[in-house]
């Protein structure tokens, strides 16, 4: 089978020398996975190369790393498909997690966030004792199961900008796992889970990076959005959830009264005058304050909008 020579640039790391790049050349065919590339480098060229790998079939999540800057599983990456125009591939350890050695990171923080959401079903005592049973319809089972397929690879957290900037944000994986039980009618701890998840859900910026890099198509950002649907059921009050309730009410009232959403008014009603004034100062410094006073044309079909909103003419 025809082979092609490629160059693999690995960002190595150890406590003594810090981070540094090292390059390796080898020939691969069109079926060679990056885990096989790493195995050959370690066995044939550099025994000191450190990386994780186990199943080689995207089940265990061990071989997480950045490939050409993108959080990826090495076992799901075909070497020749990942090379650039120079036939080179760049490998680095994942962002966010502390480095251990070369491509290996310490992912304890990932598991810490997972444990916070109580990632297990807490059934009613009558079910646990065998007195009753709880069943799910196939439709309900399908809905929650997609959030159960996380393989704990940590790629979504590595790609997430919010988790790096806000320590109170639990991260995409924890939210997906938490919502899986929030949305399960058999669980008895929904309110406790919402106490853990709701404030954090509004710290997500909906950038969809977790959606892009997840190898199992778990769609954590969708779980976060669906968690927000339980806001009315959530009994707690934090600064963020109070603003979220005001935000929802403001959107509904603006559409009902004007047929559209005016951003400046929405912000004012959601966060109040104090926060609005601070934002106004920033807008003034950036030369964008004038945009807050732009006039919009009136909506002509308000009667139709009010019908949709369930209001009388």
mmCIF file with all atom_site columns, C-alpha atoms in Angstrom, residues 40-198:
data_model
loop_
_atom_site.group_PDB
_atom_site.id
_atom_site.type_symbol
_atom_site.label_atom_id
_atom_site.label_alt_id
_atom_site.label_comp_id
_atom_site.label_asym_id
_atom_site.label_entity_id
_atom_site.label_seq_id
_atom_site.pdbx_PDB_ins_code
_atom_site.Cartn_x
_atom_site.Cartn_y
_atom_site.Cartn_z
_atom_site.occupancy
_atom_site.B_iso_or_equiv
_atom_site.pdbx_formal_charge
_atom_site.auth_seq_id
_atom_site.auth_comp_id
_atom_site.auth_asym_id
_atom_site.auth_atom_id
_atom_site.pdbx_PDB_model_num
ATOM 1   C CA . UNK A 1 40  ? 5.338   4.097  16.431 1.00 0.00 ? 40  UNK A CA 1
ATOM 2   C CA . UNK A 1 41  ? 7.082   7.293  17.497 1.00 0.00 ? 41  UNK A CA 1
ATOM 3   C CA . UNK A 1 42  ? 7.358   6.014  21.061 1.00 0.00 ? 42  UNK A CA 1
ATOM 4   C CA . UNK A 1 43  ? 8.547   2.518  20.073 1.00 0.00 ? 43  UNK A CA 1
ATOM 5   C CA . UNK A 1 44  ? 10.817  3.495  17.180 1.00 0.00 ? 44  UNK A CA 1
ATOM 6   C CA . UNK A 1 45  ? 12.100  7.025  17.830 1.00 0.00 ? 45  UNK A CA 1
ATOM 7   C CA . UNK A 1 46  ? 11.446  8.469  21.292 1.00 0.00 ? 46  UNK A CA 1
ATOM 8   C CA . UNK A 1 47  ? 10.736  6.160  24.256 1.00 0.00 ? 47  UNK A CA 1
ATOM 9   C CA . UNK A 1 48  ? 10.275  9.229  26.474 1.00 0.00 ? 48  UNK A CA 1
ATOM 10  C CA . UNK A 1 49  ? 7.142   10.395 24.616 1.00 0.00 ? 49  UNK A CA 1
ATOM 11  C CA . UNK A 1 50  ? 4.189   10.385 27.022 1.00 0.00 ? 50  UNK A CA 1
ATOM 12  C CA . UNK A 1 51  ? 0.563   10.152 25.916 1.00 0.00 ? 51  UNK A CA 1
ATOM 13  C CA . UNK A 1 52  ? -2.645  8.330  26.828 1.00 0.00 ? 52  UNK A CA 1
ATOM 14  C CA . UNK A 1 53  ? -4.495  5.793  24.664 1.00 0.00 ? 53  UNK A CA 1
ATOM 15  C CA . UNK A 1 54  ? -6.475  2.655  25.302 1.00 0.00 ? 54  UNK A CA 1
ATOM 16  C CA . UNK A 1 55  ? -9.420  1.489  23.196 1.00 0.00 ? 55  UNK A CA 1
ATOM 17  C CA . UNK A 1 56  ? -8.416  2.998  19.805 1.00 0.00 ? 56  UNK A CA 1
ATOM 18  C CA . UNK A 1 57  ? -12.128 3.156  18.881 1.00 0.00 ? 57  UNK A CA 1
ATOM 19  C CA . UNK A 1 58  ? -13.530 6.348  20.468 1.00 0.00 ? 58  UNK A CA 1
ATOM 20  C CA . UNK A 1 59  ? -15.030 4.604  23.485 1.00 0.00 ? 59  UNK A CA 1
ATOM 21  C CA . UNK A 1 60  ? -12.709 5.340  26.406 1.00 0.00 ? 60  UNK A CA 1
ATOM 22  C CA . UNK A 1 61  ? -11.843 9.002  25.738 1.00 0.00 ? 61  UNK A CA 1
ATOM 23  C CA . UNK A 1 62  ? -8.228  8.513  26.856 1.00 0.00 ? 62  UNK A CA 1
ATOM 24  C CA . UNK A 1 63  ? -6.430  9.900  23.797 1.00 0.00 ? 63  UNK A CA 1
ATOM 25  C CA . UNK A 1 64  ? -7.728  13.471 24.067 1.00 0.00 ? 64  UNK A CA 1
ATOM 26  C CA . UNK A 1 65  ? -5.337  16.150 22.837 1.00 0.00 ? 65  UNK A CA 1
ATOM 27  C CA . UNK A 1 66  ? -5.153  19.149 20.531 1.00 0.00 ? 66  UNK A CA 1
ATOM 28  C CA . UNK A 1 67  ? -4.517  18.198 16.926 1.00 0.00 ? 67  UNK A CA 1
ATOM 29  C CA . UNK A 1 68  ? -3.635  21.226 14.820 1.00 0.00 ? 68  UNK A CA 1
ATOM 30  C CA . UNK A 1 69  ? -5.074  23.405 17.586 1.00 0.00 ? 69  UNK A CA 1
ATOM 31  C CA . UNK A 1 70  ? -8.433  21.608 17.779 1.00 0.00 ? 70  UNK A CA 1
ATOM 32  C CA . UNK A 1 71  ? -9.394  19.412 20.767 1.00 0.00 ? 71  UNK A CA 1
ATOM 33  C CA . UNK A 1 72  ? -9.712  15.934 19.237 1.00 0.00 ? 72  UNK A CA 1
ATOM 34  C CA . UNK A 1 73  ? -9.432  12.212 19.870 1.00 0.00 ? 73  UNK A CA 1
ATOM 35  C CA . UNK A 1 74  ? -6.250  10.820 18.343 1.00 0.00 ? 74  UNK A CA 1
ATOM 36  C CA . UNK A 1 75  ? -7.911  7.485  17.586 1.00 0.00 ? 75  UNK A CA 1
ATOM 37  C CA . UNK A 1 76  ? -10.599 9.182  15.481 1.00 0.00 ? 76  UNK A CA 1
ATOM 38  C CA . UNK A 1 77  ? -8.061  11.185 13.502 1.00 0.00 ? 77  UNK A CA 1
ATOM 39  C CA . UNK A 1 78  ? -6.518  9.747  10.331 1.00 0.00 ? 78  UNK A CA 1
ATOM 40  C CA . UNK A 1 79  ? -2.982  11.065 9.987  1.00 0.00 ? 79  UNK A CA 1
ATOM 41  C CA . UNK A 1 80  ? -3.027  11.875 6.257  1.00 0.00 ? 80  UNK A CA 1
ATOM 42  C CA . UNK A 1 81  ? -6.351  13.683 6.623  1.00 0.00 ? 81  UNK A CA 1
ATOM 43  C CA . UNK A 1 82  ? -4.905  15.915 9.342  1.00 0.00 ? 82  UNK A CA 1
ATOM 44  C CA . UNK A 1 83  ? -1.728  17.051 7.576  1.00 0.00 ? 83  UNK A CA 1
ATOM 45  C CA . UNK A 1 84  ? -1.354  20.587 6.261  1.00 0.00 ? 84  UNK A CA 1
ATOM 46  C CA . UNK A 1 85  ? 0.153   21.666 2.936  1.00 0.00 ? 85  UNK A CA 1
ATOM 47  C CA . UNK A 1 86  ? 3.626   20.907 4.332  1.00 0.00 ? 86  UNK A CA 1
ATOM 48  C CA . UNK A 1 87  ? 2.556   17.395 5.347  1.00 0.00 ? 87  UNK A CA 1
ATOM 49  C CA . UNK A 1 88  ? 2.899   18.365 9.001  1.00 0.00 ? 88  UNK A CA 1
ATOM 50  C CA . UNK A 1 89  ? 0.698   17.740 12.045 1.00 0.00 ? 89  UNK A CA 1
ATOM 51  C CA . UNK A 1 90  ? 0.926   19.633 15.336 1.00 0.00 ? 90  UNK A CA 1
ATOM 52  C CA . UNK A 1 91  ? 0.067   17.843 18.582 1.00 0.00 ? 91  UNK A CA 1
ATOM 53  C CA . UNK A 1 92  ? -0.393  19.552 21.966 1.00 0.00 ? 92  UNK A CA 1
ATOM 54  C CA . UNK A 1 93  ? -1.922  18.694 25.301 1.00 0.00 ? 93  UNK A CA 1
ATOM 55  C CA . UNK A 1 94  ? -5.436  19.964 25.995 1.00 0.00 ? 94  UNK A CA 1
ATOM 56  C CA . UNK A 1 95  ? -6.032  23.492 27.241 1.00 0.00 ? 95  UNK A CA 1
ATOM 57  C CA . UNK A 1 96  ? -7.431  24.230 30.708 1.00 0.00 ? 96  UNK A CA 1
ATOM 58  C CA . UNK A 1 97  ? -6.113  21.080 32.379 1.00 0.00 ? 97  UNK A CA 1
ATOM 59  C CA . UNK A 1 98  ? -2.734  21.211 34.174 1.00 0.00 ? 98  UNK A CA 1
ATOM 60  C CA . UNK A 1 99  ? 0.039   19.516 32.252 1.00 0.00 ? 99  UNK A CA 1
ATOM 61  C CA . UNK A 1 100 ? 1.614   16.344 33.641 1.00 0.00 ? 100 UNK A CA 1
ATOM 62  C CA . UNK A 1 101 ? 4.014   15.339 30.873 1.00 0.00 ? 101 UNK A CA 1
ATOM 63  C CA . UNK A 1 102 ? 3.998   15.829 27.102 1.00 0.00 ? 102 UNK A CA 1
ATOM 64  C CA . UNK A 1 103 ? 0.437   15.108 25.891 1.00 0.00 ? 103 UNK A CA 1
ATOM 65  C CA . UNK A 1 104 ? -0.834  13.931 29.293 1.00 0.00 ? 104 UNK A CA 1
ATOM 66  C CA . UNK A 1 105 ? -2.892  16.294 31.450 1.00 0.00 ? 105 UNK A CA 1
ATOM 67  C CA . UNK A 1 106 ? -4.370  16.102 34.939 1.00 0.00 ? 106 UNK A CA 1
ATOM 68  C CA . UNK A 1 107 ? -8.157  15.939 34.457 1.00 0.00 ? 107 UNK A CA 1
ATOM 69  C CA . UNK A 1 108 ? -9.142  15.841 38.137 1.00 0.00 ? 108 UNK A CA 1
ATOM 70  C CA . UNK A 1 109 ? -10.904 19.186 37.704 1.00 0.00 ? 109 UNK A CA 1
ATOM 71  C CA . UNK A 1 110 ? -13.117 17.577 35.049 1.00 0.00 ? 110 UNK A CA 1
ATOM 72  C CA . UNK A 1 111 ? -14.233 14.839 37.441 1.00 0.00 ? 111 UNK A CA 1
ATOM 73  C CA . UNK A 1 112 ? -14.650 17.317 40.300 1.00 0.00 ? 112 UNK A CA 1
ATOM 74  C CA . UNK A 1 113 ? -17.197 19.246 38.257 1.00 0.00 ? 113 UNK A CA 1
ATOM 75  C CA . UNK A 1 114 ? -18.918 16.025 37.199 1.00 0.00 ? 114 UNK A CA 1
ATOM 76  C CA . UNK A 1 115 ? -19.340 14.874 40.801 1.00 0.00 ? 115 UNK A CA 1
ATOM 77  C CA . UNK A 1 116 ? -20.948 18.187 41.760 1.00 0.00 ? 116 UNK A CA 1
ATOM 78  C CA . UNK A 1 117 ? -24.040 17.450 39.649 1.00 0.00 ? 117 UNK A CA 1
ATOM 79  C CA . UNK A 1 118 ? -24.741 14.081 41.366 1.00 0.00 ? 118 UNK A CA 1
ATOM 80  C CA . UNK A 1 119 ? -24.311 11.983 38.172 1.00 0.00 ? 119 UNK A CA 1
ATOM 81  C CA . UNK A 1 120 ? -26.558 9.127  39.229 1.00 0.00 ? 120 UNK A CA 1
ATOM 82  C CA . UNK A 1 121 ? -30.264 8.370  39.354 1.00 0.00 ? 121 UNK A CA 1
ATOM 83  C CA . UNK A 1 122 ? -31.856 8.776  42.794 1.00 0.00 ? 122 UNK A CA 1
ATOM 84  C CA . UNK A 1 123 ? -35.044 6.720  42.647 1.00 0.00 ? 123 UNK A CA 1
ATOM 85  C CA . UNK A 1 124 ? -37.962 6.772  45.078 1.00 0.00 ? 124 UNK A CA 1
ATOM 86  C CA . UNK A 1 125 ? -37.582 4.556  48.160 1.00 0.00 ? 125 UNK A CA 1
ATOM 87  C CA . UNK A 1 126 ? -40.575 2.479  47.106 1.00 0.00 ? 126 UNK A CA 1
ATOM 88  C CA . UNK A 1 127 ? -38.740 1.613  43.909 1.00 0.00 ? 127 UNK A CA 1
ATOM 89  C CA . UNK A 1 128 ? -35.524 0.817  45.720 1.00 0.00 ? 128 UNK A CA 1
ATOM 90  C CA . UNK A 1 129 ? -37.392 -1.480 48.105 1.00 0.00 ? 129 UNK A CA 1
ATOM 91  C CA . UNK A 1 130 ? -39.062 -3.311 45.229 1.00 0.00 ? 130 UNK A CA 1
ATOM 92  C CA . UNK A 1 131 ? -42.608 -2.234 46.103 1.00 0.00 ? 131 UNK A CA 1
ATOM 93  C CA . UNK A 1 132 ? -43.056 -0.246 42.894 1.00 0.00 ? 132 UNK A CA 1
ATOM 94  C CA . UNK A 1 133 ? -41.413 0.076  39.519 1.00 0.00 ? 133 UNK A CA 1
ATOM 95  C CA . UNK A 1 134 ? -40.841 3.065  37.291 1.00 0.00 ? 134 UNK A CA 1
ATOM 96  C CA . UNK A 1 135 ? -40.810 2.792  33.548 1.00 0.00 ? 135 UNK A CA 1
ATOM 97  C CA . UNK A 1 136 ? -39.926 5.220  30.803 1.00 0.00 ? 136 UNK A CA 1
ATOM 98  C CA . UNK A 1 137 ? -41.558 5.492  27.420 1.00 0.00 ? 137 UNK A CA 1
ATOM 99  C CA . UNK A 1 138 ? -39.230 4.870  24.469 1.00 0.00 ? 138 UNK A CA 1
ATOM 100 C CA . UNK A 1 139 ? -39.615 8.554  23.537 1.00 0.00 ? 139 UNK A CA 1
ATOM 101 C CA . UNK A 1 140 ? -38.539 9.785  26.977 1.00 0.00 ? 140 UNK A CA 1
ATOM 102 C CA . UNK A 1 141 ? -35.694 7.296  27.070 1.00 0.00 ? 141 UNK A CA 1
ATOM 103 C CA . UNK A 1 142 ? -34.410 8.494  23.701 1.00 0.00 ? 142 UNK A CA 1
ATOM 104 C CA . UNK A 1 143 ? -34.518 12.113 24.867 1.00 0.00 ? 143 UNK A CA 1
ATOM 105 C CA . UNK A 1 144 ? -32.336 11.571 27.942 1.00 0.00 ? 144 UNK A CA 1
ATOM 106 C CA . UNK A 1 145 ? -30.103 8.849  26.506 1.00 0.00 ? 145 UNK A CA 1
ATOM 107 C CA . UNK A 1 146 ? -28.240 11.142 24.122 1.00 0.00 ? 146 UNK A CA 1
ATOM 108 C CA . UNK A 1 147 ? -26.906 13.028 27.158 1.00 0.00 ? 147 UNK A CA 1
ATOM 109 C CA . UNK A 1 148 ? -25.804 9.709  28.673 1.00 0.00 ? 148 UNK A CA 1
ATOM 110 C CA . UNK A 1 149 ? -23.310 8.925  25.916 1.00 0.00 ? 149 UNK A CA 1
ATOM 111 C CA . UNK A 1 150 ? -20.489 11.101 27.250 1.00 0.00 ? 150 UNK A CA 1
ATOM 112 C CA . UNK A 1 151 ? -17.184 9.195  27.303 1.00 0.00 ? 151 UNK A CA 1
ATOM 113 C CA . UNK A 1 152 ? -15.490 11.626 29.730 1.00 0.00 ? 152 UNK A CA 1
ATOM 114 C CA . UNK A 1 153 ? -12.853 12.624 27.195 1.00 0.00 ? 153 UNK A CA 1
ATOM 115 C CA . UNK A 1 154 ? -12.834 16.242 28.414 1.00 0.00 ? 154 UNK A CA 1
ATOM 116 C CA . UNK A 1 155 ? -12.617 17.759 24.929 1.00 0.00 ? 155 UNK A CA 1
ATOM 117 C CA . UNK A 1 156 ? -15.660 19.989 25.407 1.00 0.00 ? 156 UNK A CA 1
ATOM 118 C CA . UNK A 1 157 ? -14.241 21.509 28.584 1.00 0.00 ? 157 UNK A CA 1
ATOM 119 C CA . UNK A 1 158 ? -10.875 22.067 26.910 1.00 0.00 ? 158 UNK A CA 1
ATOM 120 C CA . UNK A 1 159 ? -12.592 23.904 24.039 1.00 0.00 ? 159 UNK A CA 1
ATOM 121 C CA . UNK A 1 160 ? -14.931 25.955 26.256 1.00 0.00 ? 160 UNK A CA 1
ATOM 122 C CA . UNK A 1 161 ? -13.969 29.642 26.691 1.00 0.00 ? 161 UNK A CA 1
ATOM 123 C CA . UNK A 1 162 ? -16.462 30.208 29.524 1.00 0.00 ? 162 UNK A CA 1
ATOM 124 C CA . UNK A 1 163 ? -15.089 27.545 31.848 1.00 0.00 ? 163 UNK A CA 1
ATOM 125 C CA . UNK A 1 164 ? -11.642 29.133 31.568 1.00 0.00 ? 164 UNK A CA 1
ATOM 126 C CA . UNK A 1 165 ? -12.915 32.596 32.495 1.00 0.00 ? 165 UNK A CA 1
ATOM 127 C CA . UNK A 1 166 ? -15.588 31.772 35.088 1.00 0.00 ? 166 UNK A CA 1
ATOM 128 C CA . UNK A 1 167 ? -14.785 29.290 37.854 1.00 0.00 ? 167 UNK A CA 1
ATOM 129 C CA . UNK A 1 168 ? -18.483 29.123 38.813 1.00 0.00 ? 168 UNK A CA 1
ATOM 130 C CA . UNK A 1 169 ? -19.383 27.658 35.426 1.00 0.00 ? 169 UNK A CA 1
ATOM 131 C CA . UNK A 1 170 ? -19.564 23.873 35.737 1.00 0.00 ? 170 UNK A CA 1
ATOM 132 C CA . UNK A 1 171 ? -18.654 23.270 32.118 1.00 0.00 ? 171 UNK A CA 1
ATOM 133 C CA . UNK A 1 172 ? -20.379 21.519 29.197 1.00 0.00 ? 172 UNK A CA 1
ATOM 134 C CA . UNK A 1 173 ? -19.889 17.886 30.231 1.00 0.00 ? 173 UNK A CA 1
ATOM 135 C CA . UNK A 1 174 ? -21.198 18.362 33.775 1.00 0.00 ? 174 UNK A CA 1
ATOM 136 C CA . UNK A 1 175 ? -24.247 20.193 32.442 1.00 0.00 ? 175 UNK A CA 1
ATOM 137 C CA . UNK A 1 176 ? -25.030 17.445 29.950 1.00 0.00 ? 176 UNK A CA 1
ATOM 138 C CA . UNK A 1 177 ? -24.755 14.797 32.649 1.00 0.00 ? 177 UNK A CA 1
ATOM 139 C CA . UNK A 1 178 ? -26.757 16.872 35.134 1.00 0.00 ? 178 UNK A CA 1
ATOM 140 C CA . UNK A 1 179 ? -29.582 17.559 32.700 1.00 0.00 ? 179 UNK A CA 1
ATOM 141 C CA . UNK A 1 180 ? -29.784 13.880 31.841 1.00 0.00 ? 180 UNK A CA 1
ATOM 142 C CA . UNK A 1 181 ? -31.140 13.341 35.393 1.00 0.00 ? 181 UNK A CA 1
ATOM 143 C CA . UNK A 1 182 ? -33.077 16.617 35.670 1.00 0.00 ? 182 UNK A CA 1
ATOM 144 C CA . UNK A 1 183 ? -35.131 15.512 32.673 1.00 0.00 ? 183 UNK A CA 1
ATOM 145 C CA . UNK A 1 184 ? -35.613 11.963 33.965 1.00 0.00 ? 184 UNK A CA 1
ATOM 146 C CA . UNK A 1 185 ? -39.076 11.627 35.537 1.00 0.00 ? 185 UNK A CA 1
ATOM 147 C CA . UNK A 1 186 ? -37.855 8.746  37.704 1.00 0.00 ? 186 UNK A CA 1
ATOM 148 C CA . UNK A 1 187 ? -35.386 10.942 39.592 1.00 0.00 ? 187 UNK A CA 1
ATOM 149 C CA . UNK A 1 188 ? -36.338 12.422 42.994 1.00 0.00 ? 188 UNK A CA 1
ATOM 150 C CA . UNK A 1 189 ? -33.648 15.114 43.224 1.00 0.00 ? 189 UNK A CA 1
ATOM 151 C CA . UNK A 1 190 ? -34.698 17.532 40.480 1.00 0.00 ? 190 UNK A CA 1
ATOM 152 C CA . UNK A 1 191 ? -34.855 20.610 42.710 1.00 0.00 ? 191 UNK A CA 1
ATOM 153 C CA . UNK A 1 192 ? -31.463 19.847 44.270 1.00 0.00 ? 192 UNK A CA 1
ATOM 154 C CA . UNK A 1 193 ? -30.001 19.421 40.803 1.00 0.00 ? 193 UNK A CA 1
ATOM 155 C CA . UNK A 1 194 ? -31.523 22.696 39.624 1.00 0.00 ? 194 UNK A CA 1
ATOM 156 C CA . UNK A 1 195 ? -29.936 24.402 42.641 1.00 0.00 ? 195 UNK A CA 1
ATOM 157 C CA . UNK A 1 196 ? -26.592 23.170 41.322 1.00 0.00 ? 196 UNK A CA 1
ATOM 158 C CA . UNK A 1 197 ? -27.151 23.732 37.599 1.00 0.00 ? 197 UNK A CA 1
ATOM 159 C CA . UNK A 1 198 ? -29.375 26.764 37.050 1.00 0.00 ? 198 UNK A CA 1
#
